[in-house]
Amino acid sequence: DAKTTQPTSMDCAEGRAANLPCNHSTISGNEYVYWYRQIHSQGPQYIIHGLKNNETNEMASLIITEDRKSSTLILPHATLRDTAVYYCIVLAGNNRKLIWGLGTSLAVNP
Amino acid sequence: GAVVSQHPSWVICKSGTSVKIECRSLDFQATTMFWYRQFPKQSLMLMATSNEGSKATYEQGVEKDKFLINHASLTLSTLTVTSAHPEDSSFYICSANGVLRNIQYFGAGTRLSVL
């Protein structure tokens, strides 16, 4: 599976949009982009995933560039409860094994 | 929907004893369940993948005789840490894959402290 690169940490003001980037320049055509997050001392939580079209759900939006080499997770109105480590993972559709990097530690500040 | 329950959330045990951790998918059938371990300030490390009714597949470096995994039904998988030692102290997390979508849903984790 393709490797991903994320910034180590980011800050965001409460109520503002949080935009978390992810580079996956070696992604293959059958690989999806998944986003999970882990709040301190809890199990990870699925956020969203996509193949090539932009996706939106009740938690976030996922913007994938046309060449699919990078993506951005958008939390439209960040709250303090969104403080967590966010993981971008690329995974082929027939593969179920998630490989976890170090993710981006997002701090939402009041 | 898609709730995974993990129990216990926290356990302290003496060195040499065994500890069993349960992982249940409450509202869906999980054909595949995963067990992870996470040390402080590190990312999740996959220990093993278990499919209902078959033997678990362990990742390289994970001792299958020490970390016994049983996946007897589509809603329950257990991890038993046998003869636990202080170096086994960690945060253990399970996840379950639904049948229709390739999404893993995670339990809340079990913090194991071996004295």
mmCIF file of N, CA and C in Angstrom, chain A residues 4 6 10 20 25 27 38 41 46 53 60 63 69 72 94-96 106:
data_model
loop_
_atom_site.group_PDB
_atom_site.id
_atom_site.type_symbol
_atom_site.label_atom_id
_atom_site.label_comp_id
_atom_site.label_asym_id
_atom_site.label_seq_id
_atom_site.Cartn_x
_atom_site.Cartn_y
_atom_site.Cartn_z
ATOM 1 N N THR A 4 1.989 7.390 3.126
ATOM 2 C CA THR A 4 1.423 8.728 3.255
ATOM 3 C C THR A 4 2.338 9.609 4.068
ATOM 4 N N GLN A 6 2.171 13.182 6.409
ATOM 5 C CA GLN A 6 1.320 14.177 7.053
ATOM 6 C C GLN A 6 2.182 15.078 7.935
ATOM 7 N N MET A 10 -0.621 20.375 14.041
ATOM 8 C CA MET A 10 -1.307 21.561 13.551
ATOM 9 C C MET A 10 -2.126 22.164 14.676
ATOM 10 N N LEU A 20 -6.574 19.474 7.131
ATOM 11 C CA LEU A 20 -5.450 18.574 7.386
ATOM 12 C C LEU A 20 -4.997 17.942 6.069
ATOM 13 N N SER A 25 1.716 10.350 -2.918
ATOM 14 C CA SER A 25 2.101 10.484 -4.322
ATOM 15 C C SER A 25 2.249 9.157 -5.052
ATOM 16 N N ILE A 27 0.165 6.578 -4.748
ATOM 17 C CA ILE A 27 -1.113 5.865 -4.662
ATOM 18 C C ILE A 27 -1.428 5.171 -5.989
ATOM 19 N N GLN A 38 -7.790 9.518 16.480
ATOM 20 C CA GLN A 38 -7.692 8.899 17.790
ATOM 21 C C GLN A 38 -7.588 9.999 18.833
ATOM 22 N N SER A 41 -6.092 8.286 24.550
ATOM 23 C CA SER A 41 -6.478 7.143 25.379
ATOM 24 C C SER A 41 -7.792 6.496 24.958
ATOM 25 N N TYR A 46 -13.361 5.983 12.817
ATOM 26 C CA TYR A 46 -13.429 6.196 11.377
ATOM 27 C C TYR A 46 -14.061 7.559 11.094
ATOM 28 N N ASN A 53 -13.482 10.901 -6.039
ATOM 29 C CA ASN A 53 -14.400 12.024 -5.898
ATOM 30 C C ASN A 53 -14.330 12.597 -4.493
ATOM 31 N N ALA A 60 -17.052 15.317 8.359
ATOM 32 C CA ALA A 60 -15.987 16.015 7.647
ATOM 33 C C ALA A 60 -16.196 15.946 6.144
ATOM 34 N N ILE A 63 -11.316 16.129 0.373
ATOM 35 C CA ILE A 63 -11.023 16.673 -0.950
ATOM 36 C C ILE A 63 -9.800 15.942 -1.496
ATOM 37 N N LYS A 69 -2.766 12.463 -5.868
ATOM 38 C CA LYS A 69 -1.512 12.360 -5.139
ATOM 39 C C LYS A 69 -1.558 13.036 -3.786
ATOM 40 N N THR A 72 -7.073 16.406 1.334
ATOM 41 C CA THR A 72 -7.239 17.264 2.503
ATOM 42 C C THR A 72 -8.506 16.871 3.228
ATOM 43 N N ASN A 94 -9.292 -4.380 -1.787
ATOM 44 C CA ASN A 94 -9.363 -5.777 -1.364
ATOM 45 C C ASN A 94 -8.442 -6.069 -0.183
ATOM 46 N N ASN A 95 -7.869 -5.041 0.379
ATOM 47 C CA ASN A 95 -6.950 -5.201 1.502
ATOM 48 C C ASN A 95 -7.605 -4.635 2.755
ATOM 49 N N ARG A 96 -7.519 -5.364 3.846
ATOM 50 C CA ARG A 96 -8.155 -4.884 5.062
ATOM 51 C C ARG A 96 -7.157 -4.513 6.142
ATOM 52 N N LEU A 106 -3.699 17.278 15.972
ATOM 53 C CA LEU A 106 -4.442 18.528 15.832
ATOM 54 C C LEU A 106 -4.844 19.041 17.205
#
